[in-house]
């Protein structure tokens, strides 16, 4: 069974731009969660989508948004990029919402200059 | 506020030298505690879920245990390929199930 895939793997953007990251979950998994990982803050939860609905949202500004499609694929968008948004963005899928076992993708490394 | 603290931050072992990593938590009610392994440049890899005090789970050289205040990840006779960062996370019962992650323990096993 194919794992979680994320595209692109690496991205360089400048301040003020916006970015869209994509995540394809494991086949059959309907929940997709997004995380931000930085050396300073560790792994922080952004949001979770299940059946195209946002189920949970972490403590991030409104510049961070996401959506899920009917095939469970998900995208997250960050608008008006700031230097502090440089991070590894991880997507994780699970069978159900709030799933105990999450399977992570390799991440997208975003660098904001 | 829910808190998860992992110790030590970094650990260096010789191959075959067994040790334990600690994850202590302060939550209003535990739904589940999870252990992950993360290799450099990769996403975390799921290892175990523990639900109640006294529960234990094993996988190869790893054994995870849970008490009411902390969890231990015991590594028996580690090999260099066990080198990674080990993360624990907790989910709180009766809430949104948003997991709170610890900062991780970076383990290096020397041959």
Coordinates of N, CA and C in Angstrom, one line a residue:
Chain A
X1 N 0.9 -1.2 0.0 CA 0.0 0.0 0.0 C 0.9 1.2 0.0
X2 N 0.6 2.2 -0.9 CA 1.4 3.4 -1.0 C 1.2 4.2 0.3
X3 N 2.3 4.9 0.7 CA 2.2 5.8 1.9 C 1.6 7.1 1.5
X4 N 1.8 8.0 2.5 CA 1.3 9.4 2.3 C 2.3 10.1 1.5
X5 N 1.8 10.8 0.5 CA 2.7 11.6 -0.4 C 2.4 13.1 -0.3
X6 N 3.5 13.9 -0.4 CA 3.4 15.3 -0.3 C 4.1 15.9 -1.4
X7 N 3.6 17.0 -2.0 CA 4.2 17.7 -3.0 C 4.0 19.2 -2.8
X8 N 5.0 20.0 -3.2 CA 6.4 19.6 -3.5 C 7.2 19.2 -2.3
X9 N 8.3 18.7 -2.4 CA 9.2 18.3 -1.3 C 9.9 19.5 -0.8
X10 N 10.3 20.4 -1.7 CA 11.0 21.6 -1.3 C 10.5 22.8 -2.0
X11 N 10.5 23.9 -1.3 CA 9.9 25.2 -1.8 C 10.6 26.4 -1.3
X12 N 10.9 27.3 -2.1 CA 11.5 28.6 -1.7 C 10.6 29.7 -2.1
X13 N 10.2 30.5 -1.2 CA 9.3 31.6 -1.5 C 9.8 32.9 -0.8
X14 N 9.3 34.0 -1.3 CA 9.7 35.3 -0.7 C 8.6 35.8 0.2
X15 N 8.9 36.7 1.1 CA 7.9 37.2 2.0 C 6.8 37.9 1.2
X16 N 5.6 37.7 1.7 CA 4.5 38.3 1.1 C 3.8 37.4 0.1
X17 N 4.5 36.4 -0.4 CA 3.9 35.5 -1.4 C 3.0 34.5 -0.7
X18 N 2.2 33.8 -1.5 CA 1.4 32.7 -0.9 C 1.9 31.4 -1.4
X19 N 1.5 30.3 -0.7 CA 2.0 29.0 -1.2 C 0.9 27.9 -0.9
X20 N 0.8 26.9 -1.8 CA -0.1 25.8 -1.6 C 0.6 24.5 -1.6
X21 N 0.4 23.7 -0.6 CA 1.0 22.4 -0.4 C 0.0 21.4 -0.6
X22 N 0.4 20.2 -1.1 CA -0.6 19.1 -1.4 C -0.2 17.9 -0.7
X23 N -1.3 17.1 -0.3 CA -1.1 15.9 0.4 C -2.1 14.8 -0.1
X24 N -1.5 13.6 -0.4 CA -2.4 12.5 -0.8 C -2.3 11.5 0.3
X25 N -3.4 11.1 1.0 CA -3.3 10.2 2.1 C -3.2 8.8 1.6
X26 N -3.0 7.9 2.6 CA -3.0 6.4 2.3 C -4.4 6.1 1.8
X27 N -4.5 5.2 0.8 CA -5.8 4.8 0.2 C -6.7 4.3 1.3
X28 N -7.9 4.8 1.4 CA -8.9 4.4 2.4 C -8.9 5.2 3.6
X29 N -7.8 6.0 3.8 CA -7.8 6.9 5.0 C -8.6 8.2 4.6
X30 N -9.5 8.6 5.5 CA -10.4 9.7 5.3 C -10.0 11.0 6.1
X31 N -9.1 10.8 7.0 CA -8.7 11.9 7.8 C -7.3 12.4 7.4
X32 N -7.1 13.7 7.3 CA -5.8 14.3 7.0 C -5.6 15.4 8.0
X33 N -4.4 15.3 8.6 CA -4.0 16.4 9.5 C -2.7 17.0 9.0
X34 N -2.6 18.3 9.3 CA -1.4 19.1 8.9 C -0.7 19.5 10.2
X35 N 0.7 19.5 10.1 CA 1.5 19.9 11.2 C 2.6 20.8 10.7
X36 N 3.1 21.7 11.5 CA 4.3 22.5 11.3 C 5.4 22.1 12.2
X37 N 6.5 21.8 11.7 CA 7.7 21.4 12.6 C 8.8 22.4 12.4
X38 N 9.2 23.0 13.5 CA 10.4 23.8 13.5 C 11.3 23.5 14.7
X39 N 12.6 23.8 14.6 CA 13.5 23.5 15.7 C 13.1 24.2 17.0
X40 N 12.5 25.4 16.9 CA 12.2 26.1 18.0 C 10.9 25.7 18.7
X41 N 9.9 25.3 18.0 CA 8.6 24.9 18.5 C 8.2 23.5 18.4
X42 N 9.0 22.7 17.8 CA 8.7 21.3 17.6 C 7.6 21.1 16.7
X43 N 6.8 20.0 16.9 CA 5.7 19.6 16.0 C 4.4 20.3 16.5
X44 N 3.8 21.1 15.7 CA 2.6 21.8 16.2 C 1.4 21.5 15.2
X45 N 0.3 21.2 15.8 CA -0.9 20.9 15.0 C -1.5 22.1 14.3
X46 N -1.8 22.0 13.0 CA -2.4 23.1 12.3 C -3.9 22.9 12.2
X47 N -4.3 21.8 11.5 CA -5.7 21.5 11.4 C -5.9 20.0 10.9
X48 N -7.2 19.6 11.1 CA -7.5 18.2 10.6 C -8.8 18.3 9.8
X49 N -8.8 17.5 8.7 CA -9.9 17.4 7.8 C -10.4 16.0 7.8
X50 N -11.7 15.9 7.8 CA -12.3 14.5 7.6 C -13.6 14.7 6.8
X51 N -13.7 13.9 5.8 CA -14.9 14.0 4.9 C -15.1 15.4 4.4
X52 N -14.1 16.1 4.0 CA -14.1 17.4 3.4 C -14.5 18.5 4.4
X53 N -14.5 18.2 5.7 CA -14.9 19.2 6.7 C -13.7 19.3 7.7
X54 N -13.4 20.6 8.1 CA -12.4 20.8 9.1 C -13.0 20.4 10.4
X55 N -12.3 19.5 11.1 CA -12.8 19.0 12.3 C -12.1 19.7 13.5
X56 N -10.8 20.0 13.4 CA -10.1 20.7 14.4 C -9.1 21.7 13.8
X57 N -8.8 22.7 14.6 CA -7.9 23.7 14.2 C -7.0 24.1 15.3
X58 N -5.7 24.2 15.0 CA -4.7 24.5 16.0 C -4.6 26.1 16.2
X59 N -3.7 26.5 17.0 CA -3.6 27.9 17.3 C -2.6 28.6 16.3
X60 N -3.1 28.7 15.1 CA -2.3 29.4 14.0 C -3.2 30.5 13.5
X61 N -2.6 31.6 12.9 CA -3.3 32.7 12.4 C -4.1 32.3 11.1
X62 N -5.1 33.1 10.8 CA -6.0 32.8 9.6 C -5.3 32.8 8.3
X63 N -4.0 33.2 8.2 CA -3.2 33.0 7.0 C -3.0 31.6 6.6
X64 N -3.2 30.7 7.6 CA -3.1 29.3 7.3 C -4.5 28.7 7.1
X65 N -4.7 28.1 6.0 CA -6.0 27.5 5.7 C -5.8 26.2 4.9
X66 N -6.8 25.4 4.8 CA -6.7 24.2 4.1 C -8.1 23.8 3.6
X67 N -8.0 22.7 2.9 CA -9.3 22.1 2.4 C -9.0 20.6 2.1
X68 N -10.1 19.9 1.9 CA -10.0 18.5 1.6 C -11.0 18.2 0.5
X69 N -10.6 17.4 -0.5 CA -11.4 17.1 -1.6 C -12.1 15.7 -1.4
X70 N -13.1 15.4 -2.3 CA -13.9 14.2 -2.1 C -13.1 12.9 -2.2
X71 N -11.9 13.0 -2.8 CA -11.0 11.8 -2.8 C -10.1 11.8 -1.6
X72 N -10.3 12.6 -0.6 CA -9.5 12.7 0.6 C -8.2 13.5 0.5
X73 N -7.8 13.7 -0.7 CA -6.6 14.6 -0.9 C -6.8 15.9 -0.3
X74 N -5.7 16.5 0.2 CA -5.9 17.8 1.0 C -4.8 18.8 0.5
X75 N -5.2 20.0 0.6 CA -4.2 21.1 0.4 C -4.2 22.0 1.5
X76 N -3.1 22.6 1.8 CA -3.0 23.7 2.8 C -2.4 24.9 2.1
X77 N -2.9 26.1 2.5 CA -2.4 27.3 1.9 C -1.9 28.3 2.9
X78 N -0.9 28.9 2.6 CA -0.4 30.0 3.5 C -0.3 31.2 2.7
X79 N -1.0 32.3 3.2 CA -1.0 33.5 2.4 C 0.0 34.5 3.2
X80 N 0.4 35.5 2.4 CA 1.2 36.6 3.0 C 2.4 36.0 3.8
X81 N 3.2 35.2 3.2 CA 4.3 34.5 3.9 C 5.2 35.4 4.7
X82 N 5.5 34.9 5.9 CA 6.5 35.6 6.8 C 7.7 34.7 6.9
X83 N 8.8 35.4 7.4 CA 10.1 34.6 7.5 C 9.9 33.4 8.5
X84 N 9.1 33.7 9.5 CA 8.8 32.7 10.6 C 8.0 31.5 10.1
X85 N 7.5 31.5 8.9 CA 6.7 30.4 8.3 C 7.7 29.3 7.8
X86 N 9.0 29.6 7.7 CA 9.9 28.6 7.3 C 9.9 27.4 8.2
X87 N 9.6 26.3 7.6 CA 9.4 25.1 8.5 C 9.3 23.9 7.6
X88 N 9.2 22.7 8.3 CA 8.8 21.5 7.6 C 7.3 21.3 7.8
X89 N 6.6 21.2 6.8 CA 5.1 21.0 6.9 C 4.8 19.6 6.6
X90 N 4.2 18.9 7.6 CA 3.9 17.5 7.5 C 2.4 17.3 7.4
X91 N 2.1 16.3 6.7 CA 0.7 15.8 6.5 C 0.7 14.4 7.1
X92 N -0.4 14.1 7.8 CA -0.6 12.8 8.3 C -2.0 12.3 8.0
X93 N -2.1 11.0 7.7 CA -3.5 10.5 7.4 C -3.8 9.4 8.4
X94 N -5.1 9.2 8.7 CA -5.6 8.1 9.5 C -6.9 7.7 9.0
X95 N -7.3 6.5 9.5 CA -8.6 6.0 9.0 C -9.8 6.8 9.3
X96 N -9.8 7.3 10.6 CA -10.9 8.0 11.1 C -10.5 9.4 11.7
X97 N -11.4 10.3 11.9 CA -11.1 11.5 12.6 C -10.6 11.3 14.0
X98 N -9.5 12.1 14.4 CA -9.0 11.9 15.7 C -8.3 10.5 15.9
X99 N -7.9 9.9 14.7 CA -7.4 8.6 14.7 C -6.2 8.4 15.6
X100 N -6.1 7.3 16.3 CA -4.9 7.1 17.1 C -3.7 6.8 16.4
X101 N -3.8 6.2 15.3 CA -2.6 5.9 14.5 C -2.5 6.8 13.3
X102 N -1.6 7.7 13.3 CA -1.4 8.6 12.2 C -0.1 8.2 11.4
X103 N -0.3 8.3 10.1 CA 0.9 8.0 9.2 C 1.3 9.2 8.5
X104 N 2.5 9.6 8.7 CA 3.0 10.9 8.2 C 3.7 10.7 6.8
X105 N 3.5 11.8 6.0 CA 4.3 11.9 4.8 C 5.7 12.4 5.0
X106 N 6.5 12.6 4.0 CA 7.9 13.0 4.1 C 8.0 14.5 4.4
X107 N 6.9 15.2 4.2 CA 7.0 16.7 4.5 C 7.3 17.5 3.3
X108 N 7.0 18.8 3.4 CA 7.4 19.8 2.5 C 8.3 20.8 3.2
X109 N 9.5 21.0 2.8 CA 10.4 21.9 3.4 C 10.2 23.3 2.8
X110 N 9.6 24.2 3.5 CA 9.3 25.6 3.0 C 10.4 26.5 3.6
X111 N 11.0 27.3 2.7 CA 11.9 28.3 3.1 C 11.4 29.6 2.6
X112 N 11.3 30.6 3.5 CA 10.8 31.9 3.1 C 11.9 32.9 3.3
X113 N 12.3 33.6 2.2 CA 13.4 34.5 2.2 C 12.9 36.0 2.1
Chain B
X1 N -3.1 23.7 31.5 CA -2.6 23.5 30.1 C -1.9 22.1 30.0
X2 N -2.3 21.4 28.9 CA -1.7 20.1 28.7 C -0.2 20.2 28.4
X3 N 0.6 19.4 29.0 CA 2.0 19.5 28.7 C 2.6 18.1 28.5
X4 N 3.6 18.0 27.7 CA 4.3 16.8 27.4 C 5.8 17.1 27.4
X5 N 6.6 16.4 28.3 CA 8.0 16.7 28.4 C 8.8 15.4 28.2
X6 N 9.7 15.5 27.3 CA 10.6 14.3 27.0 C 12.0 14.6 27.5
X7 N 12.6 13.5 28.1 CA 13.9 13.6 28.6 C 14.6 12.2 28.3
X8 N 16.0 12.2 28.1 CA 16.7 13.5 27.9 C 16.5 14.1 26.5
X9 N 17.0 15.3 26.3 CA 16.9 15.8 25.0 C 17.7 15.1 24.0
X10 N 18.9 14.6 24.4 CA 19.8 13.9 23.6 C 20.4 12.7 24.3
X11 N 20.7 11.6 23.7 CA 21.2 10.4 24.3 C 22.2 9.7 23.3
X12 N 23.4 9.5 23.8 CA 24.4 8.8 23.0 C 24.6 7.4 23.7
X13 N 24.5 6.3 23.0 CA 24.7 5.0 23.5 C 25.7 4.3 22.6
X14 N 26.4 3.3 23.2 CA 27.2 2.4 22.5 C 26.3 1.2 22.0
X15 N 26.6 0.7 20.9 CA 25.8 -0.5 20.4 C 25.7 -1.5 21.5
X16 N 24.5 -2.0 21.8 CA 24.3 -3.0 22.8 C 24.0 -2.5 24.2
X17 N 24.2 -1.2 24.4 CA 24.0 -0.5 25.7 C 22.5 -0.1 25.8
X18 N 21.7 -0.9 26.6 CA 20.3 -0.6 26.8 C 20.1 0.6 27.6
X19 N 18.9 1.3 27.3 CA 18.6 2.5 28.0 C 17.1 2.8 27.9
X20 N 16.6 3.9 28.5 CA 15.2 4.2 28.4 C 15.0 5.7 28.1
X21 N 14.0 6.0 27.4 CA 13.6 7.4 27.1 C 12.3 7.7 27.9
X22 N 12.2 8.9 28.4 CA 11.1 9.2 29.2 C 10.1 10.3 28.6
X23 N 8.9 10.1 28.8 CA 7.9 11.0 28.3 C 6.9 11.3 29.5
X24 N 7.0 12.4 30.1 CA 6.0 12.7 31.2 C 5.0 13.7 30.7
X25 N 3.8 13.5 31.2 CA 2.7 14.3 30.7 C 1.8 14.8 31.8
X26 N 1.2 15.9 31.6 CA 0.2 16.5 32.5 C -1.0 16.9 31.7
X27 N -2.0 16.1 31.8 CA -3.2 16.3 31.1 C -4.4 16.0 32.0
X28 N -5.6 16.5 31.6 CA -6.8 16.4 32.4 C -7.3 15.0 32.3
X29 N -7.1 14.3 31.2 CA -7.6 12.9 31.1 C -6.9 12.4 29.8
X30 N -6.3 11.2 29.9 CA -5.6 10.7 28.8 C -6.4 9.8 27.9
X31 N -6.5 10.1 26.6 CA -7.2 9.2 25.7 C -6.2 8.2 25.1
X32 N -5.0 8.7 24.8 CA -4.0 7.8 24.3 C -2.6 8.5 24.3
X33 N -1.6 7.7 24.3 CA -0.2 8.2 24.3 C 0.5 7.5 23.1
X34 N 1.2 8.2 22.3 CA 1.7 7.7 21.1 C 3.2 7.9 21.0
X35 N 3.9 6.9 20.5 CA 5.4 7.1 20.2 C 5.6 7.0 18.7
X36 N 6.5 7.9 18.3 CA 6.9 7.9 16.9 C 8.4 8.0 16.8
X37 N 8.9 7.5 15.7 CA 10.4 7.6 15.4 C 10.5 8.5 14.2
X38 N 11.4 9.5 14.2 CA 11.6 10.4 13.1 C 13.1 10.4 12.7
X39 N 13.4 10.0 11.5 CA 14.7 10.0 10.9 C 14.9 11.4 10.2
X40 N 16.2 11.9 10.2 CA 16.4 13.2 9.6 C 15.8 13.3 8.2
X41 N 15.1 14.4 7.9 CA 14.6 14.7 6.6 C 13.3 13.9 6.3
X42 N 12.8 13.2 7.3 CA 11.6 12.4 7.0 C 10.5 12.7 8.0
X43 N 9.3 12.2 7.7 CA 8.2 12.4 8.6 C 8.2 11.4 9.7
X44 N 7.6 11.6 10.8 CA 7.5 10.7 11.9 C 6.9 9.3 11.5
X45 N 7.4 8.3 12.0 CA 6.9 6.9 11.7 C 6.3 6.4 13.0
X46 N 5.0 6.0 12.9 CA 4.2 5.5 14.0 C 4.8 4.2 14.6
X47 N 5.0 4.2 15.9 CA 5.5 3.0 16.6 C 4.4 2.4 17.5
X48 N 3.9 3.1 18.5 CA 3.0 2.5 19.4 C 1.9 3.5 19.9
X49 N 0.8 2.9 20.3 CA -0.3 3.6 21.0 C -0.5 2.9 22.3
X50 N -0.5 3.7 23.4 CA -0.8 3.1 24.8 C -2.0 3.9 25.3
X51 N -3.0 3.1 25.9 CA -4.2 3.7 26.3 C -4.4 3.8 27.8
X52 N -3.8 2.9 28.6 CA -4.1 2.9 30.0 C -2.9 2.5 30.8
X53 N -2.8 3.0 32.1 CA -1.7 2.7 32.9 C -1.5 1.2 33.1
X54 N -0.2 0.8 33.0 CA 0.1 -0.7 33.1 C 0.2 -1.3 31.7
X55 N -0.2 -0.7 30.7 CA -0.1 -1.3 29.4 C 1.3 -1.2 28.8
X56 N 1.7 -2.3 28.1 CA 3.0 -2.4 27.5 C 2.9 -2.9 26.1
X57 N 3.8 -2.4 25.2 CA 3.8 -2.9 23.8 C 5.2 -3.0 23.4
X58 N 5.5 -4.0 22.5 CA 6.8 -4.2 22.1 C 6.9 -4.3 20.6
X59 N 8.1 -3.9 20.1 CA 8.4 -4.1 18.7 C 9.9 -4.2 18.5
X60 N 10.3 -5.4 18.1 CA 11.7 -5.6 18.0 C 12.5 -5.2 19.3
X61 N 13.4 -4.3 19.2 CA 14.2 -3.9 20.4 C 13.5 -2.8 21.3
X62 N 12.3 -2.4 20.9 CA 11.6 -1.4 21.6 C 10.5 -1.9 22.4
X63 N 10.3 -1.3 23.6 CA 9.2 -1.7 24.5 C 8.7 -0.4 25.1
X64 N 7.4 -0.1 25.0 CA 6.8 1.1 25.5 C 5.9 0.7 26.7
X65 N 6.1 1.5 27.8 CA 5.2 1.3 29.0 C 4.6 2.6 29.4
X66 N 3.5 2.4 30.1 CA 2.7 3.6 30.5 C 2.3 3.6 32.0
X67 N 2.5 4.7 32.7 CA 1.9 4.9 34.0 C 1.0 6.0 34.0
X68 N 0.4 6.4 35.1 CA -0.5 7.5 35.1 C 0.1 8.9 34.9
X69 N 1.5 8.9 34.9 CA 2.1 10.2 34.8 C 3.2 10.3 33.7
X70 N 3.6 9.1 33.2 CA 4.7 9.1 32.3 C 4.7 7.8 31.5
X71 N 5.5 7.8 30.4 CA 5.7 6.6 29.6 C 7.2 6.5 29.4
X72 N 7.6 5.2 29.3 CA 9.0 5.0 29.0 C 9.1 4.2 27.7
X73 N 10.1 4.5 26.9 CA 10.5 3.7 25.7 C 11.8 3.1 26.0
X74 N 11.8 1.8 26.3 CA 13.0 1.0 26.6 C 13.6 0.5 25.3
X75 N 14.9 0.7 25.2 CA 15.6 0.2 24.0 C 16.6 -0.8 24.5
X76 N 16.4 -2.0 24.0 CA 17.3 -3.1 24.5 C 18.3 -3.5 23.4
X77 N 19.6 -3.5 23.8 CA 20.7 -3.8 22.9 C 20.5 -3.1 21.6
X78 N 20.6 -1.7 21.7 CA 20.3 -0.9 20.4 C 21.4 -1.1 19.4
X79 N 21.0 -0.9 18.2 CA 22.0 -1.0 17.0 C 22.0 0.4 16.4
X80 N 23.1 0.7 15.6 CA 23.2 2.0 15.0 C 22.0 2.4 14.2
X81 N 21.3 1.5 13.6 CA 20.1 1.8 12.8 C 18.9 2.3 13.7
X82 N 19.0 2.2 15.0 CA 18.0 2.7 15.9 C 18.2 4.2 16.2
X83 N 19.3 4.8 15.6 CA 19.5 6.2 15.8 C 18.4 7.0 15.1
X84 N 17.8 7.9 15.8 CA 16.7 8.7 15.3 C 16.2 9.6 16.4
X85 N 15.3 10.5 16.1 CA 14.6 11.2 17.2 C 13.3 10.5 17.5
X86 N 13.1 10.3 18.8 CA 11.8 9.6 19.2 C 10.9 10.7 19.8
X87 N 9.7 10.7 19.3 CA 8.7 11.7 19.7 C 7.6 11.0 20.4
X88 N 7.1 11.6 21.5 CA 5.8 11.1 22.1 C 4.8 12.2 22.0
X89 N 3.5 11.8 21.9 CA 2.4 12.7 21.8 C 1.2 12.1 22.7
X90 N 0.4 13.0 23.2 CA -0.8 12.6 23.9 C -2.0 13.2 23.3
X91 N -3.1 12.5 23.5 CA -4.4 13.0 23.1 C -5.2 13.0 24.4
X92 N -6.0 14.1 24.6 CA -6.8 14.2 25.8 C -8.2 13.7 25.6
X93 N -8.8 13.0 26.5 CA -10.1 12.5 26.4 C -11.1 13.7 26.6
X94 N -12.3 13.5 25.9 CA -13.3 14.5 26.1 C -13.1 15.8 25.4
X95 N -12.1 15.9 24.6 CA -11.8 17.1 24.0 C -11.8 17.0 22.5
X96 N -11.0 17.8 21.8 CA -10.9 17.8 20.4 C -10.0 16.7 19.8
X97 N -9.3 16.0 20.7 CA -8.4 15.0 20.2 C -7.2 15.5 19.4
X98 N -6.9 16.8 19.6 CA -5.7 17.4 19.0 C -4.5 16.9 19.7
X99 N -3.5 16.2 19.1 CA -2.4 15.7 19.8 C -1.4 16.8 20.2
X100 N -0.8 16.6 21.3 CA 0.2 17.5 21.8 C 1.5 16.7 21.8
X101 N 2.5 17.2 21.1 CA 3.8 16.5 20.9 C 4.8 17.0 21.9
X102 N 5.7 16.1 22.4 CA 6.9 16.5 23.1 C 7.9 17.0 22.1
X103 N 9.0 17.5 22.6 CA 10.1 18.0 21.8 C 11.0 16.9 21.2
X104 N 10.9 15.7 21.8 CA 11.6 14.6 21.3 C 13.0 14.3 22.0
X105 N 13.4 13.1 21.8 CA 14.8 12.7 22.3 C 15.6 12.3 21.1
X106 N 16.7 12.9 20.9 CA 17.6 12.5 19.8 C 18.5 11.4 20.3
X107 N 18.4 10.3 19.7 CA 19.2 9.1 20.1 C 20.3 8.8 19.0
X108 N 21.5 8.7 19.5 CA 22.6 8.3 18.6 C 23.2 7.0 19.2
X109 N 23.3 6.0 18.4 CA 23.9 4.7 18.8 C 25.2 4.5 18.0
X110 N 26.3 4.5 18.7 CA 27.6 4.3 18.1 C 27.9 2.8 18.0
X111 N 28.5 2.5 16.8 CA 28.9 1.1 16.6 C 30.1 0.7 17.5

